[in-house]
XYZ file of C-alpha atoms in Angstrom:
700
model
C 4.463 -12.337 16.845
C 5.228 -8.750 17.230
C 3.848 -8.190 13.073
C 0.415 -9.927 14.396
C 0.333 -8.274 17.521
C 0.883 -4.460 15.241
C -1.412 -6.381 12.112
C -4.192 -5.936 15.876
C -3.066 -2.823 17.188
C -2.824 -1.085 13.506
C -7.138 -3.011 12.962
C -8.216 -1.719 17.141
C -7.173 2.129 16.093
C -8.871 1.806 12.897
C -12.056 0.507 14.199
C -11.719 4.022 16.849
C -11.244 6.439 13.666
C -7.605 7.186 13.747
C -6.397 7.637 10.529
C -9.506 9.705 10.150
C -8.359 13.616 9.414
C -10.082 14.331 12.238
C -6.822 12.060 14.622
C -4.426 11.448 12.049
C -1.495 8.992 12.197
C 1.414 9.972 14.840
C 3.806 9.792 12.531
C 7.157 7.460 14.139
C 4.226 7.951 16.857
C 5.293 11.643 17.437
C 3.475 13.601 18.946
C 3.715 17.388 17.576
C 2.464 19.868 20.071
C 3.883 17.704 23.310
C 6.832 17.724 21.823
C 6.028 22.050 20.749
C 5.245 22.531 24.336
C 8.401 20.138 25.412
C 10.627 22.011 23.780
C 9.087 25.735 24.507
C 8.899 25.051 27.630
C 13.269 24.282 27.717
C 13.410 27.403 26.333
C 15.495 25.548 22.727
C 14.759 24.436 19.670
C 13.437 20.837 18.279
C 16.281 18.979 16.052
C 13.848 15.459 14.831
C 16.735 12.374 15.674
C 14.687 10.698 13.547
C 15.400 12.384 10.270
C 18.682 13.479 11.095
C 20.797 16.866 9.307
C 23.319 14.428 7.403
C 23.843 12.824 3.981
C 21.360 10.092 4.951
C 18.680 12.505 4.588
C 19.361 13.392 1.387
C 20.171 10.547 -0.157
C 21.083 6.926 -0.938
C 22.083 7.958 -4.700
C 23.325 10.674 -6.188
C 22.336 12.651 -3.323
C 24.402 10.228 -1.290
C 27.077 10.460 1.708
C 29.588 11.052 -0.930
C 28.398 12.604 -3.808
C 29.856 15.879 -5.317
C 26.570 17.175 -5.331
C 26.427 17.739 -1.302
C 29.671 19.041 -0.880
C 28.756 21.474 1.623
C 25.789 21.402 2.507
C 24.112 23.062 5.671
C 21.820 22.415 7.474
C 20.420 25.456 8.311
C 17.216 27.122 10.041
C 15.887 29.632 8.372
C 15.808 32.831 10.368
C 20.021 31.883 9.828
C 18.356 32.284 6.523
C 17.005 36.453 6.860
C 16.302 38.136 9.410
C 12.542 38.105 9.519
C 11.330 34.840 8.314
C 7.096 33.691 7.717
C 5.689 31.194 7.073
C 3.692 32.456 5.008
C 3.886 35.920 3.364
C 0.050 37.701 2.277
C -1.533 34.137 1.820
C -0.557 31.016 0.461
C -0.070 31.040 -3.543
C 0.823 28.588 -6.590
C 3.473 31.398 -7.132
C 5.547 30.359 -3.243
C 6.709 26.896 -5.319
C 10.040 27.161 -7.427
C 11.723 23.923 -8.090
C 15.257 23.549 -6.906
C 18.398 21.235 -7.244
C 15.894 17.679 -7.193
C 13.210 16.185 -10.182
C 10.119 16.779 -7.850
C 8.807 19.149 -10.203
C 5.954 17.113 -10.060
C 5.078 17.360 -6.907
C 5.875 20.490 -7.076
C 2.330 20.818 -9.956
C 0.565 19.051 -7.418
C 1.324 21.364 -4.749
C 0.879 24.924 -7.372
C -2.891 22.540 -7.864
C -3.632 22.546 -3.799
C -2.995 25.980 -3.292
C -6.357 26.688 -5.768
C -8.245 24.446 -2.675
C -7.552 26.804 0.417
C -9.896 23.556 2.084
C -7.480 20.921 1.415
C -4.405 23.162 1.851
C -5.567 23.281 4.942
C -5.920 19.540 5.342
C -2.233 19.486 4.692
C -0.822 22.183 6.381
C -2.806 23.312 9.280
C -3.511 26.608 10.907
C -0.857 28.017 13.928
C 2.102 27.876 12.407
C 4.712 30.741 12.592
C 7.935 32.080 13.523
C 6.894 34.440 15.778
C 6.953 33.981 20.109
C 5.642 30.224 20.359
C 8.681 29.435 17.690
C 10.287 26.711 18.955
C 12.070 25.113 15.393
C 8.867 22.237 14.930
C 6.970 22.271 12.418
C 4.103 19.578 11.283
C 2.283 18.659 7.712
C -0.669 16.077 7.006
C -0.643 13.853 3.556
C -2.894 10.890 3.761
C -0.862 7.740 2.729
C -3.324 4.017 1.585
C -5.976 5.217 3.326
C -5.409 6.825 6.193
C -3.993 10.825 6.715
C -0.796 10.789 8.933
C 0.867 13.691 10.813
C 4.208 14.185 10.009
C 6.296 16.044 12.741
C 9.786 17.859 11.253
C 12.258 20.902 12.509
C 12.754 23.026 10.011
C 16.540 22.930 9.528
C 16.102 23.295 5.401
C 19.321 21.915 3.225
C 21.588 25.399 1.882
C 24.698 25.749 0.111
C 25.853 29.228 -0.096
C 23.117 30.717 2.512
C 20.543 29.389 -0.330
C 18.364 26.750 -0.360
C 19.300 23.443 -2.442
C 15.013 22.625 -3.336
C 11.694 23.928 -2.700
C 11.333 27.247 -2.716
C 9.466 30.648 -2.623
C 9.822 33.719 -4.281
C 9.800 35.314 -1.352
C 13.195 34.899 -0.336
C 10.894 34.958 3.208
C 8.031 31.934 3.146
C 8.877 29.085 3.809
C 5.662 26.819 4.458
C 6.519 25.122 0.615
C 10.140 24.598 1.822
C 9.108 22.708 5.351
C 6.649 20.852 3.225
C 8.991 18.675 0.871
C 10.957 18.448 3.738
C 7.667 17.120 6.218
C 7.088 14.387 1.963
C 10.573 14.017 2.216
C 10.932 12.403 5.703
C 7.681 10.644 5.237
C 9.663 8.348 2.398
C 12.752 8.091 3.455
C 15.016 11.077 1.952
C 14.873 14.093 -0.532
C 15.917 11.976 -3.442
C 13.566 9.552 -3.281
C 10.933 12.304 -3.853
C 12.913 12.225 -7.824
C 10.574 11.545 -10.783
C 6.489 10.338 -10.818
C 3.164 11.615 -11.468
C 1.879 14.276 -10.251
C -1.490 11.772 -9.072
C 0.333 10.477 -6.402
C 0.803 13.732 -5.015
C -2.961 14.702 -4.964
C -3.478 11.805 -3.828
C -0.988 12.133 -1.080
C -2.709 16.133 -0.769
C -6.253 15.596 -0.987
C -7.014 11.772 -0.630
C -8.753 11.789 -3.697
C -8.611 9.009 -7.057
C -6.722 9.863 -9.894
C -7.507 9.628 -13.659
C -6.155 10.170 -16.588
C -6.433 11.035 -20.144
C -4.390 10.446 -23.257
C -4.332 13.640 -24.844
C -4.328 11.573 -28.493
C -7.202 10.361 -27.773
C -9.267 12.943 -26.190
C -13.144 12.904 -25.344
C -15.406 15.976 -27.341
C -15.782 17.265 -24.379
C -12.578 16.914 -22.143
C -12.856 21.531 -21.875
C -15.606 21.847 -20.480
C -14.067 18.483 -17.770
C -11.418 20.402 -17.098
C -13.067 23.355 -15.901
C -15.941 21.737 -14.563
C -12.322 19.568 -12.060
C -11.268 22.997 -11.789
C -14.866 25.017 -10.181
C -15.370 22.179 -8.047
C -11.938 22.114 -6.972
C -10.065 18.875 -8.013
C -6.777 19.027 -8.875
C -5.145 19.074 -12.634
C -1.844 17.740 -13.649
C -0.242 18.092 -17.839
C 2.999 16.650 -18.953
C 4.751 15.303 -22.392
C 5.994 12.504 -23.123
C 9.190 11.764 -23.991
C 11.106 8.876 -26.577
C 14.186 8.619 -25.097
C 16.159 9.930 -21.955
C 17.683 12.663 -24.155
C 14.057 14.083 -24.508
C 13.860 14.996 -20.449
C 13.561 18.286 -19.042
C 14.293 19.041 -23.417
C 12.379 22.594 -23.725
C 11.296 23.605 -27.304
C 11.156 26.037 -29.725
C 7.938 27.248 -27.826
C 9.688 26.809 -24.335
C 6.984 23.964 -23.605
C 9.833 21.427 -21.693
C 8.712 17.606 -21.894
C 9.167 15.536 -19.636
C 7.897 18.392 -17.077
C 4.230 18.114 -14.695
C 3.232 20.835 -14.892
C -0.722 22.418 -13.138
C -3.036 22.957 -14.742
C -4.361 26.374 -13.019
C -7.855 27.066 -14.617
C -10.024 27.221 -17.943
C -11.275 30.216 -19.352
C -13.584 31.051 -22.848
C -12.457 34.225 -24.691
C -14.198 36.387 -27.602
C -12.389 36.277 -29.700
C -12.778 38.003 -33.059
C -16.138 36.974 -33.117
C -15.720 34.239 -31.630
C -15.368 32.161 -28.954
C -12.440 30.929 -27.730
C -11.169 27.948 -25.643
C -7.578 28.482 -23.137
C -6.197 27.139 -20.392
C -3.853 28.309 -18.325
C -0.950 26.075 -17.220
C 1.840 26.795 -14.108
C 5.507 24.865 -15.008
C 7.168 25.392 -11.317
C 9.852 26.459 -11.900
C 8.343 30.009 -12.393
C 9.599 29.916 -15.447
C 10.454 29.141 -18.936
C 7.262 29.917 -20.034
C 5.338 29.475 -23.439
C 6.055 32.242 -26.507
C 2.717 30.776 -28.850
C -0.356 32.297 -29.333
C -2.264 33.727 -25.963
C 1.436 34.081 -24.235
C 2.306 36.351 -21.468
C 3.307 38.502 -24.813
C 1.156 37.852 -27.383
C -1.104 39.812 -29.849
C -4.000 37.969 -29.347
C -4.274 39.714 -25.945
C -5.132 42.525 -27.982
C -8.360 41.479 -29.538
C -10.514 41.016 -26.225
C -12.332 43.519 -24.331
C -10.087 45.002 -21.859
C -12.070 43.521 -18.566
C -10.885 40.158 -19.830
C -7.706 41.180 -21.061
C -6.939 42.503 -16.980
C -8.154 39.909 -15.502
C -6.752 37.132 -17.486
C -3.651 38.135 -18.592
C 0.204 38.964 -16.299
C 2.888 38.929 -18.117
C 5.222 39.176 -14.925
C 7.738 36.058 -16.140
C 6.271 33.535 -13.578
C 6.227 30.404 -14.757
C 2.424 30.864 -15.620
C 0.815 30.877 -18.428
C -2.143 30.920 -21.416
C -2.600 28.837 -25.068
C -5.482 28.181 -26.760
C -7.272 24.797 -25.850
C -6.619 23.502 -28.974
C -2.411 23.779 -29.117
C -3.470 22.175 -25.431
C -4.680 19.323 -27.005
C -1.082 18.889 -29.795
C 1.868 19.913 -27.377
C 0.820 18.254 -24.221
C -0.194 14.447 -24.284
C -1.612 13.264 -20.776
C -3.994 15.423 -18.589
C -3.780 13.833 -15.058
C -7.783 15.265 -13.148
C -7.509 14.001 -8.759
C -11.370 13.827 -7.141
C -11.769 15.561 -4.622
C -14.893 14.126 -3.730
C -14.474 12.682 -5.983
C -16.553 13.261 -9.218
C -18.310 11.892 -12.263
C -16.151 14.410 -14.213
C -17.486 12.992 -18.092
C -20.734 12.637 -16.950
C -23.444 16.585 -16.198
C -23.720 15.540 -13.278
C -22.194 15.383 -9.246
C -22.201 12.130 -7.803
C -20.802 11.603 -4.542
C -18.164 8.106 -4.807
C -18.845 5.910 -2.399
C -15.996 4.222 -0.987
C -14.304 1.793 0.598
C -10.500 0.831 1.805
C -8.882 -2.875 2.036
C -5.409 -3.830 3.450
C -3.477 -5.892 1.623
C -0.340 -7.889 1.696
C 1.468 -9.601 -1.478
C 3.808 -12.137 0.359
C 5.939 -14.212 -1.402
C 5.333 -18.047 -1.234
C 1.931 -17.624 0.094
C 0.151 -15.148 -1.168
C 2.559 -13.824 -4.410
C 0.829 -15.458 -7.200
C 1.622 -13.976 -10.218
C -0.911 -12.548 -12.738
C -3.277 -14.799 -14.690
C -0.121 -16.104 -16.434
C 0.641 -17.432 -14.480
C -1.629 -20.118 -13.481
C -0.026 -22.761 -10.775
C -0.402 -19.714 -7.912
C -2.263 -16.790 -9.809
C -5.239 -18.358 -7.679
C -2.971 -17.727 -3.796
C -2.734 -13.729 -4.238
C -4.900 -11.835 -2.265
C -9.514 -11.294 -2.882
C -11.720 -8.971 -3.145
C -15.262 -9.594 -3.039
C -18.236 -6.822 -3.978
C -21.600 -6.594 -4.552
C -22.946 -4.377 -7.001
C -26.622 -4.424 -5.688
C -28.102 -1.194 -7.885
C -27.475 0.623 -11.471
C -26.505 3.630 -11.873
C -28.921 5.943 -12.955
C -28.406 6.838 -16.217
C -31.403 7.321 -18.908
C -29.083 7.900 -21.678
C -27.668 4.098 -21.205
C -30.028 1.376 -22.014
C -27.557 -1.143 -20.864
C -27.595 -1.002 -16.898
C -24.829 -1.163 -15.030
C -22.755 0.148 -12.010
C -19.685 2.381 -12.664
C -16.977 1.735 -10.458
C -13.324 2.850 -10.386
C -11.313 0.032 -8.569
C -7.394 1.389 -7.897
C -4.702 -0.463 -6.415
C -1.791 1.481 -4.938
C 1.932 -0.065 -3.561
C 2.542 0.637 -0.295
C 5.959 2.882 0.601
C 7.795 1.875 -2.796
C 10.006 5.267 -2.029
C 11.290 3.732 0.948
C 12.717 0.924 0.353
C 14.358 2.825 -2.966
C 17.595 3.565 -0.942
C 17.519 -0.765 -0.213
C 18.157 -1.140 -4.321
C 13.491 -1.821 -4.830
C 11.468 1.045 -6.933
C 7.325 -0.024 -8.532
C 6.901 -3.493 -8.928
C 5.038 -4.029 -11.981
C 1.531 -4.141 -10.399
C -2.427 -5.102 -11.941
C -5.947 -6.354 -11.497
C -8.962 -8.959 -12.614
C -12.426 -8.828 -12.296
C -14.567 -11.821 -12.141
C -17.510 -12.830 -11.709
C -18.875 -14.957 -8.313
C -20.307 -18.736 -9.638
C -23.408 -18.821 -8.664
C -23.890 -21.965 -6.287
C -21.367 -19.692 -4.285
C -23.007 -16.572 -4.295
C -24.151 -15.244 -1.132
C -21.491 -17.220 0.737
C -18.857 -15.320 2.896
C -15.000 -16.283 2.447
C -15.432 -18.539 -0.314
C -12.446 -18.285 -2.165
C -11.466 -19.525 -5.738
C -9.016 -22.186 -6.662
C -6.787 -22.554 -9.480
C -10.122 -24.276 -11.418
C -12.037 -21.498 -11.262
C -9.197 -19.579 -13.169
C -8.691 -22.548 -15.503
C -12.468 -22.132 -16.741
C -13.450 -18.564 -16.216
C -12.610 -15.305 -18.173
C -12.235 -12.091 -16.314
C -15.309 -9.738 -16.298
C -12.997 -6.898 -16.429
C -9.729 -6.057 -15.552
C -7.073 -3.442 -15.472
C -6.148 -1.915 -18.955
C -2.273 -3.060 -17.725
C 0.263 -4.291 -15.744
C 2.535 -1.356 -14.676
C 5.126 -0.385 -12.675
C 3.407 2.646 -11.172
C 2.360 3.386 -7.234
C -1.105 2.619 -8.666
C -3.109 1.188 -11.276
C -6.355 2.876 -11.462
C -9.339 2.396 -14.357
C -13.410 3.105 -14.519
C -14.740 0.350 -15.704
C -18.723 -0.281 -15.765
C -20.666 -4.002 -15.035
C -23.179 -5.309 -14.986
C -25.316 -5.059 -11.413
C -24.571 -8.889 -9.604
C -21.351 -10.267 -7.212
C -17.156 -9.920 -8.049
C -14.222 -10.050 -7.023
C -10.873 -8.536 -7.511
C -7.714 -9.727 -7.516
C -4.695 -7.300 -7.581
C -1.152 -8.561 -8.164
C 1.678 -7.730 -9.716
C 2.664 -9.188 -12.899
C 5.454 -11.818 -11.197
C 4.950 -13.989 -8.057
C 7.018 -14.173 -5.654
C 6.759 -10.113 -4.869
C 6.804 -8.534 -1.388
C 4.791 -5.791 -1.279
C 1.739 -3.440 0.719
C -1.406 -2.188 -0.998
C -4.554 -0.705 -0.221
C -7.382 -1.497 -2.852
C -9.765 0.729 -3.452
C -13.035 0.707 -4.879
C -14.738 3.320 -5.901
C -18.216 3.182 -6.899
C -21.707 5.104 -8.044
C -24.171 3.719 -5.870
C -23.363 1.775 -2.488
C -22.416 -1.531 -2.396
C -20.653 -3.761 -0.502
C -16.783 -5.133 -0.309
C -15.141 -7.118 2.075
C -11.822 -8.997 1.699
C -11.888 -12.499 1.217
C -10.792 -15.105 2.998
C -11.172 -18.519 5.022
C -12.629 -19.042 8.577
C -10.037 -19.235 11.250
C -11.139 -22.979 12.286
C -9.216 -26.858 12.341
C -11.636 -30.596 12.257
C -9.516 -32.084 14.778
C -10.018 -36.439 15.686
C -10.018 -37.499 19.232
C -8.473 -40.996 18.552
C -8.938 -43.204 21.350
C -5.986 -46.360 21.801
C -6.951 -49.689 24.070
C -3.881 -51.305 25.622
C -4.983 -54.767 24.530
C -4.725 -53.596 20.973
C -1.329 -52.828 21.326
C 0.179 -55.215 19.233
C 3.266 -56.889 21.073
C 5.282 -56.327 18.385
C 5.233 -52.542 19.175
C 4.135 -53.326 22.681
C 8.184 -54.747 22.509
C 9.690 -51.770 20.677
C 8.284 -49.561 22.430
C 9.574 -51.998 25.652
C 13.127 -51.725 23.699
C 13.113 -47.932 22.880
C 11.597 -46.242 26.086
C 14.069 -48.667 28.186
C 13.823 -49.204 31.618
C 10.776 -46.057 33.128
C 9.521 -47.642 30.512
C 8.550 -43.617 29.403
C 10.278 -41.642 26.737
C 11.361 -38.174 26.745
C 11.739 -35.794 24.260
C 15.297 -36.092 23.316
C 14.869 -39.674 22.804
C 12.280 -39.472 20.696
C 14.365 -36.485 18.462
C 16.575 -39.730 19.276
C 14.369 -42.661 17.733
C 13.065 -39.900 15.192
C 15.880 -39.066 13.532
C 16.791 -43.087 13.247
C 13.703 -43.562 11.478
C 14.142 -40.925 9.323
C 17.387 -41.343 7.674
C 16.849 -44.939 6.453
C 14.270 -43.974 4.223
C 14.775 -42.255 0.606
C 11.546 -40.733 -0.126
C 11.041 -37.470 2.212
C 14.095 -35.734 2.232
C 14.747 -33.654 6.175
C 18.210 -32.218 7.964
C 16.440 -34.386 11.337
C 14.273 -33.821 14.110
C 14.968 -30.446 16.201
C 14.677 -30.793 20.638
C 11.743 -28.070 20.290
C 9.192 -30.703 17.847
C 9.776 -33.246 19.376
C 9.176 -31.474 22.899
C 5.683 -30.007 21.354
C 5.235 -34.127 20.374
C 5.744 -34.649 24.385
C 3.426 -31.705 25.108
C 0.520 -32.969 22.662
C 0.687 -36.228 23.514
C 1.763 -36.213 27.185
C -1.856 -36.670 29.671
C -0.478 -37.251 32.359
C 2.064 -34.102 32.843
C 4.214 -35.584 33.196
C 7.205 -34.966 30.877
C 7.137 -38.259 28.579
C 4.658 -40.463 26.763
C 4.213 -43.975 27.738
C 3.478 -47.207 25.504
C -0.450 -45.992 24.774
C 0.470 -41.952 24.197
C 3.090 -43.088 21.812
C 0.876 -45.498 20.184
C -1.153 -42.300 19.291
C 1.114 -40.173 18.565
C 2.957 -43.112 16.379
C -0.648 -42.964 15.021
C -0.757 -39.108 14.904
C 2.577 -39.474 12.673
C 1.495 -42.470 10.017
C -1.653 -39.909 9.240
C 1.371 -37.520 9.138
C 3.405 -39.326 5.949
C 0.179 -39.803 3.603
C -0.752 -36.226 3.208
C 3.275 -35.501 2.952
C 3.858 -38.349 -0.254
C 0.771 -37.017 -1.778
C 0.268 -33.211 -1.734
C 4.151 -33.695 -2.756
C 3.446 -33.321 -6.084
C 7.283 -33.281 -8.395
C 8.227 -36.242 -5.849
C 11.550 -34.223 -4.645
C 10.697 -35.066 -0.889
C 9.633 -31.397 -0.020
C 6.676 -29.577 -0.445
C 6.936 -25.840 -1.481
C 5.226 -23.783 -0.554
C 1.714 -24.256 -2.697
C 1.660 -27.737 -1.591
C 1.620 -26.679 2.222
C -1.339 -24.716 2.041
C -3.184 -28.230 0.605
C -1.897 -30.022 2.818
C -2.616 -27.979 6.127
C -6.653 -28.256 4.468
C -5.335 -31.693 3.693
C -4.793 -32.470 7.191
C -8.051 -30.808 8.538
C -6.537 -27.304 9.283
C -8.480 -24.666 7.706
C -6.063 -21.397 7.798
C -6.256 -18.307 6.194
C -4.264 -16.099 3.965
C -1.843 -13.970 7.044
C -1.545 -17.672 8.973
C -0.058 -19.219 5.917
C 2.528 -15.704 6.275
C 3.040 -17.486 9.279
C 4.045 -20.556 8.694
C 5.862 -20.548 6.086
C 7.898 -17.679 7.351
C 8.825 -20.009 10.737
C 8.448 -23.706 8.261
C 10.242 -23.315 4.714
C 13.756 -22.168 4.814
C 14.832 -19.988 2.307
C 13.717 -20.830 -1.172
C 10.409 -21.300 0.335
C 11.020 -25.717 0.862
C 9.132 -27.623 3.651
C 11.031 -30.862 4.528
C 9.581 -33.692 6.530
C 10.423 -32.651 10.145
C 9.619 -29.155 9.332
C 5.766 -30.467 7.788
C 5.826 -32.564 11.595
C 6.639 -29.937 13.406
C 4.302 -27.563 11.930
C 0.827 -30.076 11.813
C 1.594 -30.792 15.855
C 2.651 -26.753 17.036
C -0.837 -26.209 15.212
C -2.825 -28.909 16.615
C -1.689 -28.830 19.534
C -2.775 -24.866 19.971
C -6.671 -25.203 18.137
C -6.967 -27.953 21.506
C -6.027 -25.692 23.812
C -8.001 -22.437 22.006
C -11.141 -25.129 22.073
C -10.973 -26.432 25.784
C -10.215 -23.339 26.716
C -13.092 -21.529 24.710
C -15.737 -23.488 27.031
C -19.207 -21.725 25.523
C -18.111 -22.173 21.812
C -18.594 -18.380 21.428
C -14.926 -18.534 19.260
C -13.032 -16.296 22.215
C -10.585 -16.316 25.118
C -9.794 -14.407 27.745
C -6.313 -14.449 29.551
C -4.422 -13.035 31.995
C -0.886 -12.162 31.838
C 0.052 -15.479 33.871
C -1.992 -17.684 31.794
C -0.762 -15.898 28.884
C 2.250 -16.288 28.465
C 2.318 -20.036 30.697
C 0.800 -21.396 27.500
C 3.004 -19.479 25.342
C 6.015 -20.431 27.053
C 4.639 -24.753 27.613
């Protein structure tokens, strides 16, 4: 119940603009300004109990409790490490980021690229933070997370060994913005160790909210250098890396001082006049702050002596700072992959820059109700969340004879790094795109079922299913109506996700889900029509007061089902029997009489018929997929969220629902629908209750 309340509250907050960059979500409900003011007035320094100075904040395995790597670790404030700490010294630059003992070079490459765009950087690193007179030991940073901006508050106690920062640090010993940024990102993800290993793309997106693309350099397009230049001019963030063929090659250094399996940032692209010809150069930065390329155009290479002095002075810096130039042709030969995060985002493959239309939807996969796995699992694929998209207008592309609509589709897994400490990691995810059949076009909330997927092929899909945080692909489709089905590779994998759809032209995207409703028949029974045999049976069961209580009903039902071998049950609960009485008791006596019992008996027979019909494998139970169809057969149209709640409440740990729980579910649903429809006198789909009325209904 609390989960549903949180979902509704979140929807309302989004409607109010909370989650935008201007109104970021307060992570863990911590308000930076309120906390800072409190500690300034108290004359003490902030200590963040939500991310304490203890081993659990460092990690869970190699940096976890008991690990030799965290022996003698002390958490120190910058003022304990140097006499004159500064938040930022002489402006933020990419040389402020040097890697420490944490395998988060992917993150540091993203931060280094971020420093090239001050406007974007100021979103992540808010102004007005320093160690001056208003210092209270508290700082804050902002990150994009799955469709919304989040403000993360931290204290400034940093993990150290021998009075040296353990992790990221600035080349300047008294500058701390980068170390504090890393701490805030660690808090967001659960621990420092949770940041070990990743894709620069992930950092790019969390710092910008942009969409990322990547190029395999052995298949690079002819105009890639132009794409890089254009991306840098537009403020995009770029990263590159060298593939490894085995774990033994991780961070192995080549003969020309390039590091395999290591995330670099690409920070510049220039054309110089070299030996009466044009030479394309790219500037690369190693987050380690050292270990630089030693080939052509490296810091001390002879090529620099063959270009005009003004170009050499502008570009060449011979300091050992981890940044170097190399010929673009050698970049293509030595590096494997280029990643670009488009901030606008831009259509980088074209000469013209276009702003995309973007839509974000939140979704979830839940074991037994909405986690159907990929198309290989034909029986369950259809239960995955579905999102409908209207592509109404083709791109403006005169070079293409076919009118197509460009779109980028990205599916992002949420909060998987935080779950590493529980032994979990990224799911293997992907998606497929199908065309809406003619008979369903322009209809709302039409969810495609198993039969459709058995007879229709996808029009597009993700390039692969992969265990990364995000799977993203670019597509070009004819104008029309489509729907996207994101899924894990295997079924029954729990997870939350966000799906983003970027289109060149205006488009509409909506989550497909059925409208909640119920077709309830008002059955009437005349006492004169009740057979004498049934009346005699009732008299025998009811006793002297001629009415049946919840306790008596429980005994009756359990005796009946115990004699049946075609259905399985562990017995009707008293709660179910009380719900039956509540539904059938017209005179509010707390018991049911002959006519009411006959009405219930008829309902029970219909429920039994539906149960046996949907029990396709004749196990005497229903699985979570069968319950969805059984609910529809009984007249209930429920969306994915409600089906998830029903499975969670009425199924066992193996997602199996027996007969008594099936009856309890239908009785409860009918009761709630009848109450709502009775209160919704204007048939508007909305009722208003005060606190007393709400509690009275819930407790009944």
